[in-house]
mmCIF file of C-alpha atoms and ligand atoms in Angstrom:
data_model
loop_
_atom_site.group_PDB
_atom_site.id
_atom_site.type_symbol
_atom_site.label_atom_id
_atom_site.label_comp_id
_atom_site.label_asym_id
_atom_site.label_seq_id
_atom_site.Cartn_x
_atom_site.Cartn_y
_atom_site.Cartn_z
ATOM 1 C CA MET I 1 -0.031 0.411 -0.160
ATOM 2 C CA SER I 2 1.521 2.929 -1.178
ATOM 3 C CA LEU I 3 1.179 6.909 -0.504
ATOM 4 C CA ILE I 4 0.966 9.228 -2.841
ATOM 5 C CA MET I 5 0.496 13.512 -2.850
ATOM 6 C CA SER I 6 0.430 15.231 -5.366
ATOM 7 C CA ASN I 7 0.302 18.958 -5.629
ATOM 8 C CA ILE I 8 -0.472 19.856 -2.402
ATOM 9 C CA HIS I 9 -1.417 23.095 -1.057
ATOM 10 C CA LYS I 10 -2.702 24.509 2.030
ATOM 11 C CA SER I 11 -2.839 27.966 3.430
ATOM 12 C CA TYR I 12 -2.856 29.085 6.496
ATOM 13 C CA ALA I 13 -4.920 31.942 7.642
ATOM 14 C CA THR I 14 -3.317 34.741 9.223
ATOM 15 C CA ALA I 15 -2.804 38.436 10.980
ATOM 16 C CA GLU I 16 -1.974 39.336 7.583
ATOM 17 C CA GLY I 17 -3.461 36.915 5.389
ATOM 18 C CA ALA I 18 -3.018 33.733 4.266
ATOM 19 C CA VAL I 19 -0.035 32.518 4.125
ATOM 20 C CA GLU I 20 0.499 29.270 1.188
ATOM 21 C CA ILE I 21 2.905 26.342 3.853
ATOM 22 C CA LEU I 22 2.844 24.140 1.259
ATOM 23 C CA ARG I 23 2.627 24.550 -2.885
ATOM 24 C CA GLY I 24 3.013 21.990 -4.593
ATOM 25 C CA VAL I 25 3.957 19.341 -2.555
ATOM 26 C CA ASN I 26 4.912 16.042 -4.543
ATOM 27 C CA LEU I 27 5.778 12.842 -2.482
ATOM 28 C CA PHE I 28 5.230 9.268 -3.057
ATOM 29 C CA VAL I 29 5.838 6.312 0.140
ATOM 30 C CA GLY I 30 6.466 2.846 -1.161
ATOM 31 C CA GLU I 31 5.098 -0.019 0.595
ATOM 32 C CA SER I 32 6.948 -1.509 2.872
ATOM 33 C CA GLU I 33 9.424 2.212 2.540
ATOM 34 C CA SER I 34 11.314 4.174 4.938
ATOM 35 C CA VAL I 35 11.439 7.764 4.219
ATOM 36 C CA ALA I 36 13.331 10.394 6.193
ATOM 37 C CA LEU I 37 11.471 14.128 5.856
ATOM 38 C CA THR I 38 13.336 16.864 7.150
ATOM 39 C CA GLY I 39 13.090 20.704 6.555
ATOM 40 C CA GLU I 40 13.191 23.905 8.805
ATOM 41 C CA SER I 41 12.101 24.632 11.540
ATOM 42 C CA GLY I 42 8.329 25.322 10.135
ATOM 43 C CA SER I 43 8.554 24.366 6.491
ATOM 44 C CA GLY I 44 5.702 22.500 7.078
ATOM 45 C CA LYS I 45 6.799 18.866 7.887
ATOM 46 C CA SER I 46 3.769 18.678 10.262
ATOM 47 C CA THR I 47 1.080 20.165 8.352
ATOM 48 C CA LEU I 48 1.997 17.028 5.643
ATOM 49 C CA LEU I 49 1.991 14.572 8.443
ATOM 50 C CA HIS I 50 -1.056 15.012 9.206
ATOM 51 C CA LEU I 51 -2.778 15.861 5.807
ATOM 52 C CA ALA I 52 -1.293 11.804 4.912
ATOM 53 C CA GLY I 53 -2.579 11.445 7.728
ATOM 54 C CA GLY I 54 -6.580 12.578 7.318
ATOM 55 C CA LEU I 55 -6.346 15.050 9.818
ATOM 56 C CA ASP I 56 -6.558 17.697 7.746
ATOM 57 C CA HIS I 57 -7.901 18.736 4.254
ATOM 58 C CA PRO I 58 -4.795 19.932 1.487
ATOM 59 C CA ASP I 59 -6.408 23.100 -0.430
ATOM 60 C CA SER I 60 -5.734 21.184 -3.606
ATOM 61 C CA GLY I 61 -4.243 18.274 -4.711
ATOM 62 C CA SER I 62 -4.366 14.495 -3.381
ATOM 63 C CA VAL I 63 -4.545 12.237 -1.072
ATOM 64 C CA MET I 64 -3.970 8.278 -2.710
ATOM 65 C CA MET I 65 -3.570 5.721 -0.578
ATOM 66 C CA ALA I 66 -3.577 2.655 -1.900
ATOM 67 C CA GLY I 67 -5.096 3.521 -4.719
ATOM 68 C CA GLN I 68 -7.691 5.498 -2.937
ATOM 69 C CA ALA I 69 -8.290 9.368 -2.910
ATOM 70 C CA LEU I 70 -8.829 10.473 0.987
ATOM 71 C CA SER I 71 -10.361 13.558 -0.455
ATOM 72 C CA GLY I 72 -13.122 11.562 -1.884
ATOM 73 C CA PHE I 73 -14.361 9.350 1.288
ATOM 74 C CA SER I 74 -17.072 10.579 4.351
ATOM 75 C CA GLU I 75 -16.422 11.239 7.439
ATOM 76 C CA ARG I 76 -17.001 7.371 8.597
ATOM 77 C CA GLU I 77 -14.725 6.599 5.767
ATOM 78 C CA ARG I 78 -11.889 9.165 6.609
ATOM 79 C CA ALA I 79 -12.648 8.051 10.698
ATOM 80 C CA LYS I 80 -11.670 4.165 9.367
ATOM 81 C CA TYR I 81 -8.486 5.192 7.242
ATOM 82 C CA ARG I 82 -7.083 6.270 10.323
ATOM 83 C CA ARG I 83 -8.148 3.542 12.411
ATOM 84 C CA THR I 84 -7.216 1.790 10.062
ATOM 85 C CA LYS I 85 -4.356 2.299 7.585
ATOM 86 C CA VAL I 86 -2.466 4.870 9.120
ATOM 87 C CA GLY I 87 -0.478 4.623 12.371
ATOM 88 C CA LEU I 88 0.878 7.956 14.651
ATOM 89 C CA VAL I 89 3.539 8.493 16.632
ATOM 90 C CA PHE I 90 4.158 12.213 17.664
ATOM 91 C CA GLN I 91 6.168 14.232 20.583
ATOM 92 C CA GLN I 92 3.722 13.884 22.832
ATOM 93 C CA PHE I 93 3.652 10.358 23.496
ATOM 94 C CA ASN I 94 -0.393 10.806 24.368
ATOM 95 C CA LEU I 95 -1.573 7.392 26.011
ATOM 96 C CA ILE I 96 -4.462 6.921 27.988
ATOM 97 C CA PRO I 97 -4.185 8.152 31.332
ATOM 98 C CA SER I 98 -6.470 5.762 32.928
ATOM 99 C CA LEU I 99 -5.516 2.734 30.910
ATOM 100 C CA ASN I 100 -2.106 0.356 32.717
ATOM 101 C CA VAL I 101 0.630 -0.208 30.040
ATOM 102 C CA VAL I 102 -0.562 -3.028 28.585
ATOM 103 C CA ALA I 103 -4.006 -2.392 27.633
ATOM 104 C CA ASN I 104 -2.662 0.916 26.118
ATOM 105 C CA MET I 105 -0.542 -1.358 23.591
ATOM 106 C CA SER I 106 -3.098 -2.962 22.203
ATOM 107 C CA PHE I 107 -5.335 -0.141 22.750
ATOM 108 C CA HIS I 108 -5.438 0.631 18.217
ATOM 109 C CA ALA I 109 -4.638 -2.930 17.304
ATOM 110 C CA ARG I 110 -8.452 -4.035 18.870
ATOM 111 C CA LEU I 111 -9.908 -0.445 17.591
ATOM 112 C CA ALA I 112 -9.163 -2.287 13.728
ATOM 113 C CA ASP I 113 -9.582 -5.033 14.644
ATOM 114 C CA ARG I 114 -5.667 -6.442 14.681
ATOM 115 C CA TYR I 115 -4.687 -7.201 17.674
ATOM 116 C CA ASP I 116 -2.206 -9.988 17.769
ATOM 117 C CA PRO I 117 -1.500 -11.675 21.231
ATOM 118 C CA ALA I 118 2.014 -13.341 20.070
ATOM 119 C CA TRP I 119 2.742 -9.757 17.578
ATOM 120 C CA GLN I 120 2.417 -8.067 21.415
ATOM 121 C CA GLN I 121 4.054 -10.109 22.980
ATOM 122 C CA ILE I 122 6.799 -9.815 20.500
ATOM 123 C CA LEU I 123 6.954 -5.756 20.804
ATOM 124 C CA THR I 124 6.499 -5.963 24.420
ATOM 125 C CA GLU I 125 10.223 -8.181 24.907
ATOM 126 C CA ARG I 126 11.650 -6.121 22.472
ATOM 127 C CA LEU I 127 10.618 -2.763 23.644
ATOM 128 C CA GLY I 128 11.687 -3.967 26.654
ATOM 129 C CA LEU I 129 8.561 -2.939 29.026
ATOM 130 C CA GLU I 130 7.791 -6.274 30.269
ATOM 131 C CA PRO I 131 8.694 -4.782 33.519
ATOM 132 C CA TYR I 132 6.114 -1.856 33.847
ATOM 133 C CA LEU I 133 2.757 -4.341 31.819
ATOM 134 C CA ALA I 134 0.892 -3.434 35.647
ATOM 135 C CA ARG I 135 2.008 0.601 35.314
ATOM 136 C CA TYR I 136 0.135 3.961 34.509
ATOM 137 C CA PRO I 137 1.050 6.084 32.393
ATOM 138 C CA GLU I 138 2.420 8.384 35.146
ATOM 139 C CA GLN I 139 3.798 6.093 36.382
ATOM 140 C CA LEU I 140 6.875 5.383 33.711
ATOM 141 C CA SER I 141 8.952 7.424 32.577
ATOM 142 C CA GLY I 142 9.245 9.893 28.951
ATOM 143 C CA GLY I 143 11.736 7.161 27.710
ATOM 144 C CA GLN I 144 9.288 4.215 28.454
ATOM 145 C CA GLN I 145 5.914 6.254 27.431
ATOM 146 C CA GLN I 146 7.584 6.956 24.555
ATOM 147 C CA ARG I 147 8.705 3.183 24.082
ATOM 148 C CA VAL I 148 4.983 2.417 24.835
ATOM 149 C CA ALA I 149 3.362 4.975 22.304
ATOM 150 C CA ILE I 150 5.535 3.141 19.654
ATOM 151 C CA GLY I 151 4.647 -0.143 20.805
ATOM 152 C CA ARG I 152 0.732 0.574 20.422
ATOM 153 C CA THR I 153 1.100 2.045 17.366
ATOM 154 C CA LEU I 154 3.259 -0.879 15.504
ATOM 155 C CA ALA I 155 0.756 -3.500 17.486
ATOM 156 C CA ALA I 156 -1.773 -2.069 14.863
ATOM 157 C CA ARG I 157 0.583 -3.056 11.911
ATOM 158 C CA PRO I 158 -0.465 0.272 10.220
ATOM 159 C CA PRO I 159 0.713 -0.465 6.583
ATOM 160 C CA LEU I 160 1.739 3.093 6.435
ATOM 161 C CA ILE I 161 3.406 5.064 9.615
ATOM 162 C CA LEU I 162 3.941 9.154 10.698
ATOM 163 C CA ALA I 163 5.998 9.833 13.293
ATOM 164 C CA ASP I 164 6.467 13.239 13.669
ATOM 165 C CA GLU I 165 9.736 13.898 15.741
ATOM 166 C CA PRO I 166 9.058 11.543 17.797
ATOM 167 C CA THR I 167 12.108 11.140 19.875
ATOM 168 C CA GLY I 168 12.162 14.758 20.000
ATOM 169 C CA ASN I 169 11.653 15.514 23.647
ATOM 170 C CA LEU I 170 14.520 13.186 24.261
ATOM 171 C CA ASP I 171 17.551 12.853 25.647
ATOM 172 C CA GLU I 172 19.662 12.217 22.324
ATOM 173 C CA ALA I 173 20.399 8.592 23.540
ATOM 174 C CA THR I 174 17.012 6.973 25.017
ATOM 175 C CA GLY I 175 15.611 8.872 21.437
ATOM 176 C CA ASP I 176 18.472 7.220 19.632
ATOM 177 C CA ALA I 177 18.361 3.782 21.190
ATOM 178 C CA VAL I 178 13.750 4.603 20.767
ATOM 179 C CA LEU I 179 14.396 4.983 16.884
ATOM 180 C CA ASP I 180 16.862 2.551 16.269
ATOM 181 C CA LEU I 181 13.817 0.209 17.794
ATOM 182 C CA MET I 182 11.466 1.801 15.934
ATOM 183 C CA LEU I 183 12.754 0.957 12.587
ATOM 184 C CA SER I 184 13.872 -2.559 13.095
ATOM 185 C CA LEU I 185 10.584 -3.041 14.154
ATOM 186 C CA ALA I 186 8.523 -1.181 11.633
ATOM 187 C CA ARG I 187 11.090 -3.094 9.237
ATOM 188 C CA ASN I 188 9.587 -6.269 10.869
ATOM 189 C CA ALA I 189 5.739 -4.948 11.081
ATOM 190 C CA GLY I 190 5.835 -4.802 7.274
ATOM 191 C CA SER I 191 5.050 -0.486 7.795
ATOM 192 C CA ALA I 192 6.193 1.997 5.626
ATOM 193 C CA LEU I 193 7.675 4.757 7.679
ATOM 194 C CA LEU I 194 7.564 8.524 6.999
ATOM 195 C CA LEU I 195 9.996 10.372 9.686
ATOM 196 C CA VAL I 196 10.036 13.193 10.767
ATOM 197 C CA THR I 197 13.677 13.466 12.171
ATOM 198 C CA HIS I 198 17.043 16.441 13.329
ATOM 199 C CA SER I 199 19.351 13.639 13.033
ATOM 200 C CA SER I 200 21.153 13.094 9.727
ATOM 201 C CA ARG I 201 22.403 9.788 11.397
ATOM 202 C CA LEU I 202 19.642 8.427 12.068
ATOM 203 C CA ALA I 203 18.120 9.798 8.419
ATOM 204 C CA ASP I 204 20.355 8.146 6.364
ATOM 205 C CA ARG I 205 19.365 4.724 8.550
ATOM 206 C CA LEU I 206 16.008 4.831 6.456
ATOM 207 C CA ASP I 207 15.363 4.410 2.531
ATOM 208 C CA ARG I 208 15.594 6.849 0.975
ATOM 209 C CA LYS I 209 15.341 11.043 2.729
ATOM 210 C CA VAL I 210 13.724 14.091 1.623
ATOM 211 C CA VAL I 211 13.719 18.254 2.396
ATOM 212 C CA LEU I 212 10.937 19.984 2.519
ATOM 213 C CA ARG I 213 11.874 23.515 1.420
ATOM 214 C CA GLY I 214 10.184 26.430 0.123
ATOM 215 C CA GLY I 215 7.187 24.391 0.109
ATOM 216 C CA ARG I 216 7.829 21.714 -1.556
ATOM 217 C CA ILE I 217 10.105 19.059 -1.641
ATOM 218 C CA VAL I 218 13.699 19.029 -3.355
ATOM 219 C CA GLU I 219 15.052 15.570 -2.552
HETATM 220 P P1 ADP X 301 6.785 22.647 10.378
HETATM 221 O O1 ADP X 301 6.554 21.257 11.591
HETATM 222 O O2 ADP X 301 8.160 21.867 9.842
HETATM 223 O O3 ADP X 301 7.286 22.877 12.093
HETATM 224 P P2 ADP X 301 5.071 22.998 10.851
HETATM 225 O O4 ADP X 301 3.960 22.744 9.509
HETATM 226 O O5 ADP X 301 3.862 23.015 12.071
HETATM 227 O O6 ADP X 301 5.740 23.309 10.586
HETATM 228 O O7 ADP X 301 4.196 24.566 10.443
HETATM 229 C C1 ADP X 301 4.568 25.365 9.458
HETATM 230 C C2 ADP X 301 3.784 26.832 9.252
HETATM 231 O O8 ADP X 301 2.480 27.397 9.628
HETATM 232 C C3 ADP X 301 4.456 27.803 10.895
HETATM 233 O O9 ADP X 301 5.211 28.926 10.575
HETATM 234 C C4 ADP X 301 3.631 27.318 11.329
HETATM 235 O O10 ADP X 301 3.717 28.321 12.253
HETATM 236 C C5 ADP X 301 2.681 27.616 10.998
HETATM 237 N N1 ADP X 301 1.010 27.175 11.475
HETATM 238 C C6 ADP X 301 0.816 25.794 11.873
HETATM 239 N N2 ADP X 301 -0.218 25.527 12.028
HETATM 240 C C7 ADP X 301 -1.017 26.349 11.834
HETATM 241 C C8 ADP X 301 -2.303 26.348 11.976
HETATM 242 N N3 ADP X 301 -3.264 25.445 13.068
HETATM 243 N N4 ADP X 301 -2.832 27.842 11.777
HETATM 244 C C9 ADP X 301 -2.031 29.153 11.228
HETATM 245 N N5 ADP X 301 -0.853 28.643 11.331
HETATM 246 C C10 ADP X 301 -0.429 27.240 10.813
HETATM 247 MG MG1 MG X 302 6.587 20.160 13.179
#
């Protein structure tokens, strides 16, 4: 299942009038491919991820996933797309405070109807979360919470993972280790990955690297 974004334009209204952030973005992410998205702060990387995830609409241009245009979806189909086709990993972990680690981990997989206890067990071991399964998010460190958030996304085996500086608020050593794990587990899951990162060391480990500059993708 590949993602094709074609000639995407997106503006935001500001006090000074509309500002066009994306000015004809073309981006392809192939099935199981991993792509690093870099670009200066404010260049529109998060905006682009939100459009890919169906969280927002472009002004013009098309987002196609597995041959289907998001713009043709009803609200219900769009919600299903978000639930079953994409996994989001953001800087804020967005764990559910009232659920323990096991329940947080399986939450999206159950919603997507793809809960697989054996796969969740593998993720739990690889992410080193076994000692914390009964804990609640507030009882975990930032690095541990991020590993749960990554496990939760991977547990659902989404065709496409959208990760927006997922380790941006962890220290560098912890962040790198968590990202290394996410990369190899995404490969195991067969998920394509579009990852916003500032680390060129990390970007080099992905299949491809693209840069967002001046509202367009420059390779
Ligand atoms: P990046 O993730 O590359 O740092 P963003 O996509 O977050 O960039 O933002 C791109 C630009 O759009 C920034 O100038 C930001 O201030 C602006 N922007 C983002 N979201 C909104 C919004 N909802 N309303 C108005 N301006 C926004
Ligand atoms: Mg951003």
